[in-house]
């Protein structure tokens, strides 16, 4: 079964929330930290508790590798352990690595993150160098049902520097990226009607949401920007199609929910936050 | 002393060759491999021998992290050991990581690769998400004299997909990237006349070389594409300024030189290849 089909089913069953395990050591409640363990080991214990608490209400998980690279080998062991824990539990996991390289280098990144010690179900990619920075990953779509999400239109302030610029033909740079990546994806369709090659589309700019959703009907969207970055449930809903076709990432709001829910254990607070987010997006989808 | 000034001096003293330690296990001569050691340990021994053999004729080194990530934690320990070995020897080292992310994620990548366990002197970055994917690295330019090289115009086949497209104002996408990154770099100038924010410029497209060199006079160039990828010494020379202002990467041709020099030990063959490359580029620079 293709991972994109598993992801589609997971979103249908458990909703579009993607819990981002961008776990900084400083996010752990002090009374949870075991001083006899390394930072990485403590983070792994925290991640496990978050996963167990949220897995009934989250469609999938995203692990941002930068948080683990910053802790060196101890962090990367935790990264690996977290991916394995999620995969063993049958929970779809996106490795947020945003790699972008070509030729043998891209082949080795693909091997590392879709087949090696750091195996995930999906990875995120950066398209700057062109479609040949995506092509080496298709081998793992065919052999192992893996998938990718390619950066297209992000919602950070700097996106205006290059992504939002206009081309000679009137399109934005991100339109060109989306058009070419979406076209490439048509060769890797899942039974669910979405491709193994998805797009990263920031959950803001509501005015373009309907157009983008209609234009890339067969691209599954990874949607960052909910909450902290300004994306509202009613905006996000526009990027989904009948409540599916995308997964909405939230990291800090889930991991740090315990700071806003006094007296509630961190895992229960994370669950509550996921439920609130799921209901808010579900409600907004119902109103469309 | 800023690393860009160290790099400039190293190129002035030892030439523009950048040895790429993109070391695949299959590149090691069979009689060099110690079966009692891990792949990573063997690669580290190979890297050390290459470094010792070439350090008199190479300006700097570039380590492509994908080759090490593909070997998991064993590979990443080798990656770390190789960086440490180069830094302990006072040899400038560029970590070819092409990371491209924003906000706290970018801060953590910067910490990981310019200050943490995987500390290098320079890192490569991908600009797709905008200048805020470069800004978090400037802290380490100020605090520790570090530098970055930002992807601008690459010479792979896929570069035509996005980089070479024309904007509404007539510039290519890579011109826009180069212009904005070069402007940003003016805030981080070294004593040598080059900025701590350099550019990755593929060593082909000779017809544009003079224009690019003149336009980005204060940007140091990391130039891939020599040899295997089609860049000739006379092309490459155009991207340098009086034989400096850039470093020219060669990986496979150096690491696998032993396959073309029968009976010559791999480290001596690597040295010979570096000397040939240095002389070819030096000769082409002299003829300009």
Coordinates of C-alpha atoms in Angstrom, one line a residue:
Chain A
X1 CA 0.0 0.0 0.0
X2 CA 1.4 3.4 -0.9
X3 CA 2.1 5.7 2.0
X4 CA 0.0 8.4 0.3
X5 CA -3.0 6.1 0.5
X6 CA -2.2 5.3 4.2
X7 CA -1.9 9.0 4.9
X8 CA -5.3 9.7 3.1
X9 CA -6.9 7.0 5.2
X10 CA -5.3 8.2 8.4
X11 CA -6.7 11.7 7.8
X12 CA -10.1 10.3 6.9
X13 CA -10.2 8.3 10.2
X14 CA -8.4 10.6 12.6
X15 CA -8.5 14.0 11.1
X16 CA -6.0 16.4 9.4
X17 CA -3.8 17.3 12.4
X18 CA -0.1 16.6 11.9
X19 CA 1.7 16.8 15.2
X20 CA 5.1 18.4 14.7
X21 CA 7.7 16.8 16.9
X22 CA 10.0 19.8 16.7
X23 CA 11.1 19.0 20.2
X24 CA 13.5 21.4 21.8
X25 CA 14.9 20.3 25.2
X26 CA 13.6 23.5 26.7
X27 CA 10.0 22.5 25.9
X28 CA 10.1 19.6 28.4
X29 CA 8.5 20.3 31.8
X30 CA 11.3 20.4 34.4
X31 CA 9.7 17.8 36.6
X32 CA 9.7 15.4 33.6
X33 CA 13.4 15.7 32.9
X34 CA 15.4 12.8 34.3
X35 CA 18.9 14.2 35.0
X36 CA 20.4 10.7 34.7
X37 CA 19.6 10.6 31.0
X38 CA 21.0 12.6 28.1
X39 CA 19.0 15.4 26.5
X40 CA 18.3 13.2 23.6
X41 CA 17.0 10.4 25.8
X42 CA 14.7 12.8 27.7
X43 CA 13.4 14.1 24.4
X44 CA 12.7 10.6 23.2
X45 CA 10.7 9.9 26.3
X46 CA 8.8 13.2 25.9
X47 CA 8.1 12.4 22.2
X48 CA 6.8 8.9 23.1
X49 CA 4.4 10.4 25.7
X50 CA 3.2 13.0 23.2
X51 CA 2.7 10.3 20.5
X52 CA 0.7 8.0 22.8
X53 CA -1.5 10.9 24.0
X54 CA -2.3 12.2 20.6
X55 CA -2.3 9.2 18.2
X56 CA -6.1 8.8 18.3
X57 CA -6.7 12.4 17.1
X58 CA -3.7 13.1 14.9
X59 CA -3.6 11.9 11.2
X60 CA 0.2 11.9 11.1
X61 CA 3.5 13.2 12.6
X62 CA 6.2 15.4 11.3
X63 CA 9.7 15.3 12.7
X64 CA 11.9 18.3 12.1
X65 CA 15.5 17.0 11.9
X66 CA 17.1 20.3 12.7
X67 CA 16.1 20.1 16.3
X68 CA 17.9 16.7 16.5
X69 CA 21.0 17.7 14.4
X70 CA 21.5 20.5 16.9
X71 CA 22.1 17.9 19.6
X72 CA 24.7 16.1 17.6
X73 CA 24.9 12.3 17.6
X74 CA 22.8 12.0 20.8
X75 CA 20.1 14.0 19.0
X76 CA 20.3 12.0 15.8
X77 CA 19.9 8.7 17.8
X78 CA 16.7 10.3 19.3
X79 CA 15.6 11.3 15.8
X80 CA 16.1 7.7 14.6
X81 CA 14.4 6.2 17.6
X82 CA 11.4 8.6 17.2
X83 CA 11.0 7.7 13.5
X84 CA 11.2 4.0 14.4
X85 CA 8.7 4.3 17.2
X86 CA 6.2 6.0 14.9
X87 CA 6.7 3.5 12.1
X88 CA 6.4 0.5 14.5
X89 CA 3.1 2.0 15.7
X90 CA 1.9 2.3 12.1
X91 CA 1.6 6.1 12.3
X92 CA 2.5 7.9 9.1
X93 CA 5.6 10.0 9.6
X94 CA 7.0 12.9 7.5
X95 CA 10.7 13.6 7.9
X96 CA 11.0 17.4 7.6
X97 CA 14.5 17.6 6.1
X98 CA 14.0 20.0 3.2
X99 CA 17.0 18.5 1.4
X100 CA 17.7 19.8 -2.1
X101 CA 20.6 18.4 -4.1
X102 CA 21.2 16.4 -7.3
X103 CA 22.7 13.3 -8.8
X104 CA 24.5 10.9 -6.5
X105 CA 24.1 13.3 -3.5
X106 CA 20.3 13.3 -3.9
X107 CA 20.4 9.5 -4.3
X108 CA 22.2 9.2 -1.0
X109 CA 19.8 11.5 0.8
X110 CA 16.9 9.5 -0.6
X111 CA 18.6 6.3 0.6
X112 CA 19.4 7.8 4.0
X113 CA 15.9 9.0 4.7
X114 CA 13.6 6.6 2.8
X115 CA 15.5 3.3 3.2
X116 CA 18.4 3.6 5.7
X117 CA 18.7 4.1 9.4
X118 CA 16.6 7.2 9.3
X119 CA 13.8 5.8 7.3
X120 CA 10.6 7.8 7.2
X121 CA 7.4 7.4 5.2
X122 CA 7.7 10.9 3.5
X123 CA 10.4 13.5 3.3
X124 CA 10.2 17.2 2.5
X125 CA 12.3 18.6 -0.3
X126 CA 13.5 22.0 -1.6
X127 CA 13.0 22.5 -5.4
X128 CA 15.6 25.2 -6.1
X129 CA 18.0 23.2 -8.2
X130 CA 15.2 21.8 -10.3
X131 CA 13.2 18.6 -10.9
X132 CA 16.4 16.5 -11.0
X133 CA 16.6 17.2 -7.3
X134 CA 13.3 15.4 -6.9
X135 CA 13.7 12.6 -9.4
X136 CA 16.1 10.4 -7.3
X137 CA 13.3 10.0 -4.7
X138 CA 10.9 8.4 -7.2
X139 CA 12.8 5.1 -7.0
X140 CA 11.6 4.7 -3.4
X141 CA 8.0 5.6 -4.4
X142 CA 8.1 2.7 -6.8
X143 CA 10.0 0.2 -4.6
X144 CA 8.7 1.1 -1.2
X145 CA 5.6 3.3 -1.7
X146 CA 7.3 6.3 -0.2
X147 CA 6.3 9.9 -0.8
X148 CA 7.7 13.5 -0.8
X149 CA 6.4 17.0 -0.1
X150 CA 8.1 19.7 -2.2
X151 CA 8.3 23.3 -1.0
X152 CA 6.0 25.4 -3.1
X153 CA 4.4 28.5 -1.5
X154 CA 5.5 29.1 2.0
X155 CA 4.1 31.8 4.3
X156 CA 7.2 33.1 6.0
X157 CA 8.1 36.8 5.6
X158 CA 11.0 36.0 3.3
X159 CA 8.8 34.1 0.8
X160 CA 8.3 37.4 -0.9
X161 CA 12.1 37.6 -1.8
X162 CA 12.0 34.8 -4.4
X163 CA 8.8 32.6 -4.3
X164 CA 6.3 35.4 -4.7
X165 CA 8.2 37.2 -7.5
X166 CA 6.5 37.4 -11.0
X167 CA 7.9 35.6 -14.0
X168 CA 7.8 36.9 -17.5
X169 CA 4.7 34.9 -18.2
X170 CA 2.9 36.4 -15.3
X171 CA 3.1 33.4 -13.0
X172 CA 4.7 33.6 -9.6
X173 CA 7.9 31.6 -9.1
X174 CA 5.8 29.3 -6.7
X175 CA 3.3 28.8 -9.5
X176 CA 6.0 27.6 -11.8
X177 CA 7.3 25.2 -9.1
X178 CA 3.8 24.0 -8.3
X179 CA 2.9 23.5 -11.9
X180 CA 6.0 21.5 -12.7
X181 CA 6.0 19.4 -9.5
X182 CA 2.2 18.7 -9.9
X183 CA 2.8 17.6 -13.4
X184 CA 5.6 15.3 -12.4
X185 CA 3.4 13.9 -9.6
X186 CA 0.8 12.6 -12.1
X187 CA 3.2 9.8 -12.8
X188 CA 3.0 8.7 -9.2
X189 CA -0.7 8.6 -8.3
X190 CA -2.2 6.7 -5.4
X191 CA -5.6 4.9 -5.3
X192 CA -6.9 7.8 -3.1
X193 CA -6.6 10.2 -6.0
X194 CA -3.5 12.0 -4.7
X195 CA 0.0 11.7 -5.8
X196 CA 3.1 10.4 -3.9
X197 CA 4.6 13.8 -4.8
X198 CA 2.8 16.4 -2.6
X199 CA 3.4 20.1 -2.0
X200 CA 4.2 22.3 1.0
X201 CA 1.6 25.2 0.9
X202 CA 1.5 27.6 3.8
X203 CA -1.9 28.0 5.4
X204 CA -2.3 31.7 4.9
X205 CA -3.2 33.9 1.8
X206 CA -6.8 32.8 1.9
X207 CA -7.5 34.8 -1.3
X208 CA -5.6 32.2 -3.4
X209 CA -6.6 29.1 -1.5
X210 CA -9.5 28.0 -3.7
X211 CA -7.5 28.5 -6.9
X212 CA -4.5 26.6 -5.6
X213 CA -6.7 23.8 -4.3
X214 CA -8.5 23.5 -7.6
X215 CA -5.4 23.7 -9.7
X216 CA -3.5 21.0 -7.8
X217 CA -6.5 18.8 -7.1
X218 CA -4.3 15.7 -7.1
X219 CA -1.5 17.1 -4.9
X220 CA -1.7 16.3 -1.2
X221 CA -0.7 19.4 0.8
X222 CA 1.5 19.6 3.8
X223 CA 0.2 22.8 5.4
X224 CA 2.3 24.6 8.0
X225 CA 1.4 27.9 9.7
X226 CA -1.6 27.0 11.8
X227 CA -1.9 29.0 15.0
X228 CA 1.5 30.4 15.9
X229 CA 2.2 31.5 12.3
X230 CA -1.2 33.1 11.7
X231 CA -3.2 30.5 9.8
X232 CA -6.8 30.3 11.0
X233 CA -9.0 27.2 10.8
X234 CA -11.3 28.9 8.3
X235 CA -8.3 29.7 6.1
X236 CA -6.8 26.2 6.4
X237 CA -10.1 24.6 5.5
X238 CA -9.9 26.2 2.1
X239 CA -6.8 24.2 1.3
X240 CA -8.4 20.9 2.1
X241 CA -10.9 19.1 -0.1
X242 CA -13.8 17.6 1.8
X243 CA -11.6 17.6 4.9
X244 CA -8.9 15.6 3.3
X245 CA -6.1 16.1 0.7
X246 CA -3.9 17.8 3.2
X247 CA -2.5 17.6 6.6
X248 CA -2.1 20.6 8.9
X249 CA 1.0 20.8 11.0
X250 CA 1.2 22.2 14.5
X251 CA 4.3 21.9 16.6
X252 CA 4.9 24.3 19.4
X253 CA 1.2 24.8 20.2
X254 CA 0.9 21.1 20.8
X255 CA 4.2 20.5 22.6
X256 CA 3.9 23.5 24.8
X257 CA 0.1 23.2 25.4
X258 CA 0.9 22.4 29.0
X259 CA 2.1 26.0 29.6
X260 CA -1.4 27.3 28.7
X261 CA -3.4 24.6 30.6
X262 CA -2.5 25.1 34.2
X263 CA -2.4 21.9 36.3
X264 CA -2.9 19.7 33.2
X265 CA -0.1 17.1 32.5
X266 CA 1.8 17.9 29.3
X267 CA 0.5 14.9 27.4
X268 CA -3.1 15.5 28.3
X269 CA -2.6 19.2 27.4
X270 CA -1.2 18.1 24.0
X271 CA -4.2 15.9 23.4
X272 CA -6.6 18.7 24.3
X273 CA -4.8 21.0 21.9
X274 CA -5.1 18.5 19.0
X275 CA -8.8 18.0 19.7
X276 CA -9.4 21.7 19.7
X277 CA -7.5 22.1 16.4
X278 CA -9.2 19.1 14.8
X279 CA -12.6 20.4 15.8
X280 CA -11.9 24.0 14.7
X281 CA -10.7 22.8 11.3
X282 CA -13.5 20.2 11.0
X283 CA -16.1 22.9 11.8
X284 CA -14.6 25.3 9.3
X285 CA -14.6 22.5 6.6
X286 CA -18.3 21.8 7.4
X287 CA -19.2 25.4 6.8
X288 CA -17.6 25.6 3.3
Chain B
X1 CA 40.2 36.3 11.9
X2 CA 37.2 35.8 9.7
X3 CA 37.0 32.4 8.0
X4 CA 36.5 34.2 4.6
X5 CA 39.9 35.9 5.2
X6 CA 41.5 32.5 6.1
X7 CA 40.0 31.0 3.0
X8 CA 41.3 33.9 0.8
X9 CA 44.8 33.4 2.2
X10 CA 44.6 29.6 1.8
X11 CA 43.7 30.0 -1.9
X12 CA 46.5 32.6 -2.3
X13 CA 49.0 30.3 -0.8
X14 CA 47.9 26.8 -1.9
X15 CA 45.6 27.5 -4.9
X16 CA 41.9 27.3 -5.6
X17 CA 41.4 23.6 -5.5
X18 CA 38.7 22.5 -3.0
X19 CA 38.9 18.7 -2.4
X20 CA 35.4 17.3 -2.0
X21 CA 35.3 14.6 0.6
X22 CA 32.2 13.1 -0.9
X23 CA 33.5 9.7 0.1
X24 CA 31.4 6.7 -0.9
X25 CA 32.6 3.4 0.7
X26 CA 32.8 2.0 -2.8
X27 CA 35.6 4.5 -3.7
X28 CA 38.1 2.9 -1.2
X29 CA 40.6 0.5 -2.8
X30 CA 39.8 -3.0 -1.6
X31 CA 43.2 -3.6 -0.2
X32 CA 42.8 -0.4 1.9
X33 CA 39.6 -1.6 3.6
X34 CA 40.1 -3.1 7.1
X35 CA 37.3 -5.6 7.6
X36 CA 37.6 -5.3 11.3
X37 CA 36.4 -1.7 11.2
X38 CA 33.0 -0.2 10.3
X39 CA 32.4 1.4 6.9
X40 CA 32.5 4.8 8.6
X41 CA 35.8 4.0 10.3
X42 CA 37.3 2.9 7.0
X43 CA 36.1 6.1 5.3
X44 CA 37.6 8.2 8.1
X45 CA 41.0 6.5 7.5
X46 CA 40.7 7.1 3.8
X47 CA 39.7 10.7 4.3
X48 CA 42.7 11.3 6.6
X49 CA 45.1 9.9 4.0
X50 CA 43.5 12.0 1.3
X51 CA 43.8 15.1 3.5
X52 CA 47.4 14.5 4.4
X53 CA 48.4 13.8 0.8
X54 CA 46.6 16.9 -0.7
X55 CA 46.8 19.6 2.0
X56 CA 49.9 21.3 0.5
X57 CA 48.1 21.8 -2.9
X58 CA 44.4 22.3 -1.9
X59 CA 43.0 25.6 -0.7
X60 CA 40.2 24.0 1.3
X61 CA 38.0 21.0 1.7
X62 CA 34.3 20.4 1.3
X63 CA 32.5 17.6 3.0
X64 CA 29.1 16.5 1.5
X65 CA 27.0 15.4 4.4
X66 CA 24.6 13.2 2.3
X67 CA 27.4 10.6 1.9
X68 CA 27.6 10.3 5.7
X69 CA 23.9 10.5 6.4
X70 CA 23.4 7.5 4.1
X71 CA 25.5 5.4 6.6
X72 CA 23.4 6.5 9.6
X73 CA 25.0 7.2 12.9
X74 CA 28.3 5.4 12.0
X75 CA 28.5 7.8 9.0
X76 CA 27.6 10.9 11.0
X77 CA 30.3 10.0 13.5
X78 CA 32.8 9.9 10.6
X79 CA 31.4 13.2 9.3
X80 CA 32.1 14.8 12.7
X81 CA 35.5 13.2 12.9
X82 CA 36.4 14.4 9.4
X83 CA 35.4 18.0 10.2
X84 CA 37.3 17.9 13.5
X85 CA 40.4 16.6 11.8
X86 CA 40.3 19.3 9.2
X87 CA 39.7 22.1 11.7
X88 CA 42.4 20.8 14.0
X89 CA 44.8 20.9 11.1
X90 CA 43.8 24.5 10.4
X91 CA 42.4 23.7 7.0
X92 CA 39.3 25.6 5.9
X93 CA 36.3 23.3 5.6
X94 CA 32.9 23.8 4.0
X95 CA 30.1 21.7 5.1
X96 CA 28.0 21.0 2.0
X97 CA 24.6 20.7 3.7
X98 CA 22.4 22.9 1.5
X99 CA 20.0 23.5 4.3
X100 CA 17.1 25.9 3.7
X101 CA 14.6 26.6 6.4
X102 CA 13.4 29.5 8.6
X103 CA 13.0 30.8 12.1
X104 CA 13.9 28.5 15.0
X105 CA 14.6 25.6 12.6
X106 CA 17.2 27.6 10.7
X107 CA 18.6 28.8 14.1
X108 CA 19.1 25.2 15.1
X109 CA 20.7 24.2 11.8
X110 CA 23.1 27.1 12.2
X111 CA 23.9 26.0 15.7
X112 CA 24.3 22.4 14.7
X113 CA 26.7 23.1 11.8
X114 CA 28.6 26.3 12.9
X115 CA 28.8 25.8 16.7
X116 CA 27.8 22.3 17.7
X117 CA 29.2 18.8 17.3
X118 CA 29.2 19.2 13.5
X119 CA 31.0 22.5 13.5
X120 CA 32.5 23.6 10.1
X121 CA 33.9 26.9 9.0
X122 CA 31.3 27.4 6.2
X123 CA 28.0 25.8 5.3
X124 CA 26.2 25.8 2.0
X125 CA 22.5 27.0 2.0
X126 CA 19.5 26.9 -0.3
X127 CA 17.7 30.2 -0.8
X128 CA 14.3 29.1 -1.9
X129 CA 12.4 30.3 1.2
X130 CA 14.0 33.7 1.1
X131 CA 16.6 35.8 2.9
X132 CA 15.1 34.8 6.3
X133 CA 16.5 31.4 5.6
X134 CA 20.0 32.9 5.6
X135 CA 19.7 35.5 8.3
X136 CA 20.0 33.1 11.3
X137 CA 23.5 32.2 10.2
X138 CA 24.8 35.8 10.4
X139 CA 24.9 35.5 14.2
X140 CA 27.8 33.0 13.7
X141 CA 29.5 35.3 11.3
X142 CA 29.6 38.0 14.0
X143 CA 30.3 35.7 16.9
X144 CA 32.7 33.2 15.4
X145 CA 33.8 34.5 12.0
X146 CA 31.8 31.8 10.1
X147 CA 30.7 32.0 6.5
X148 CA 28.0 30.6 4.1
X149 CA 27.7 29.9 0.4
X150 CA 24.2 30.3 -1.0
X151 CA 23.1 28.4 -4.1
X152 CA 22.7 30.8 -6.9
X153 CA 23.3 29.5 -10.5
X154 CA 24.0 25.8 -10.6
X155 CA 25.0 23.8 -13.7
X156 CA 22.9 20.7 -13.4
X157 CA 20.4 19.8 -16.1
X158 CA 17.4 20.7 -13.9
X159 CA 18.7 24.2 -13.3
X160 CA 16.7 25.3 -16.3
X161 CA 13.4 24.3 -14.5
X162 CA 13.5 27.2 -12.1
X163 CA 16.8 29.0 -11.7
X164 CA 17.2 29.9 -15.4
X165 CA 13.6 31.1 -15.8
X166 CA 13.1 34.8 -16.7
X167 CA 11.3 37.2 -14.3
X168 CA 9.0 39.9 -15.4
X169 CA 11.9 42.4 -15.2
X170 CA 14.1 40.4 -17.5
X171 CA 16.4 38.9 -14.9
X172 CA 16.8 35.2 -14.4
X173 CA 15.6 33.8 -11.1
X174 CA 19.3 33.2 -10.3
X175 CA 20.1 36.8 -11.0
X176 CA 17.4 37.9 -8.4
X177 CA 18.9 35.4 -5.9
X178 CA 22.5 36.6 -6.6
X179 CA 21.5 40.3 -6.5
X180 CA 19.7 40.0 -3.1
X181 CA 22.3 37.7 -1.5
X182 CA 25.2 39.8 -2.7
X183 CA 23.5 42.9 -1.3
X184 CA 23.0 41.2 2.0
X185 CA 26.6 40.1 2.0
X186 CA 27.8 43.7 1.9
X187 CA 27.0 43.8 5.6
X188 CA 29.5 41.0 6.3
X189 CA 32.7 42.0 4.5
X190 CA 36.1 40.5 5.3
X191 CA 39.4 42.3 5.1
X192 CA 40.2 40.4 1.9
X193 CA 37.5 42.3 0.0
X194 CA 35.1 39.3 0.0
X195 CA 32.0 38.8 2.1
X196 CA 31.3 36.0 4.6
X197 CA 28.2 35.4 2.5
X198 CA 29.4 33.7 -0.8
X199 CA 27.6 32.2 -3.7
X200 CA 27.6 28.8 -5.4
X201 CA 28.1 29.3 -9.1
X202 CA 28.5 26.3 -11.4
X203 CA 31.6 26.4 -13.5
X204 CA 30.0 26.3 -16.9
X205 CA 28.2 28.9 -19.1
X206 CA 31.4 30.7 -19.9
X207 CA 29.4 33.3 -21.9
X208 CA 28.1 34.8 -18.6
X209 CA 31.2 34.3 -16.5
X210 CA 32.7 37.7 -16.9
X211 CA 29.4 39.5 -16.2
X212 CA 28.8 37.4 -13.1
X213 CA 32.3 37.9 -11.8
X214 CA 32.1 41.6 -12.3
X215 CA 28.6 42.0 -10.9
X216 CA 29.4 40.1 -7.7
X217 CA 32.9 41.3 -7.3
X218 CA 32.8 41.0 -3.5
X219 CA 31.2 37.6 -3.4
X220 CA 33.5 34.6 -3.0
X221 CA 32.4 31.8 -5.3
X222 CA 32.2 28.1 -4.5
X223 CA 32.5 26.6 -8.0
X224 CA 31.4 23.0 -8.5
X225 CA 31.4 21.3 -11.9
X226 CA 35.1 21.0 -12.7
X227 CA 36.0 17.9 -14.7
X228 CA 33.3 15.3 -14.4
X229 CA 30.5 17.8 -14.8
X230 CA 32.0 19.5 -17.8
X231 CA 33.7 22.6 -16.5
X232 CA 37.1 23.2 -18.2
X233 CA 40.0 25.1 -16.6
X234 CA 39.6 28.0 -19.1
X235 CA 35.9 28.3 -18.2
X236 CA 36.6 28.2 -14.4
X237 CA 39.4 30.8 -14.7
X238 CA 36.8 33.3 -15.8
X239 CA 35.0 33.0 -12.5
X240 CA 38.1 33.8 -10.5
X241 CA 39.6 37.2 -10.0
X242 CA 43.4 37.2 -10.3
X243 CA 43.3 33.5 -9.4
X244 CA 41.4 34.1 -6.1
X245 CA 37.8 35.0 -5.1
X246 CA 36.7 31.5 -5.6
X247 CA 37.4 27.9 -4.8
X248 CA 36.9 25.1 -7.4
X249 CA 35.5 21.8 -6.1
X250 CA 36.5 18.4 -7.3
X251 CA 35.4 15.3 -5.6
X252 CA 35.3 12.1 -7.5
X253 CA 38.2 12.9 -9.8
X254 CA 40.4 13.3 -6.8
X255 CA 39.1 10.4 -4.6
X256 CA 39.1 8.0 -7.6
X257 CA 42.3 9.2 -9.2
X258 CA 43.9 5.9 -8.3
X259 CA 41.7 4.1 -10.8
X260 CA 43.2 6.1 -13.6
X261 CA 46.8 6.0 -12.4
X262 CA 47.8 2.4 -12.5
X263 CA 50.1 1.2 -9.8
X264 CA 50.0 4.6 -8.0
X265 CA 48.8 4.5 -4.3
X266 CA 45.4 6.3 -3.9
X267 CA 46.7 9.1 -1.9
X268 CA 49.6 9.9 -4.2
X269 CA 47.1 9.7 -7.2
X270 CA 44.9 12.2 -5.4
X271 CA 47.8 14.5 -4.9
X272 CA 48.7 14.2 -8.6
X273 CA 45.2 15.0 -9.6
X274 CA 45.1 18.1 -7.4
X275 CA 48.4 19.3 -8.8
X276 CA 47.2 18.8 -12.4
X277 CA 44.0 20.7 -11.6
X278 CA 45.8 23.5 -9.8
X279 CA 48.2 23.9 -12.7
X280 CA 45.5 23.8 -15.4
X281 CA 43.5 26.5 -13.6
X282 CA 46.6 28.5 -12.8
X283 CA 47.6 28.3 -16.4
X284 CA 44.2 29.4 -17.6
X285 CA 44.2 32.3 -15.1
X286 CA 47.6 33.4 -16.4
X287 CA 46.3 33.6 -20.0
X288 CA 43.4 35.8 -19.1

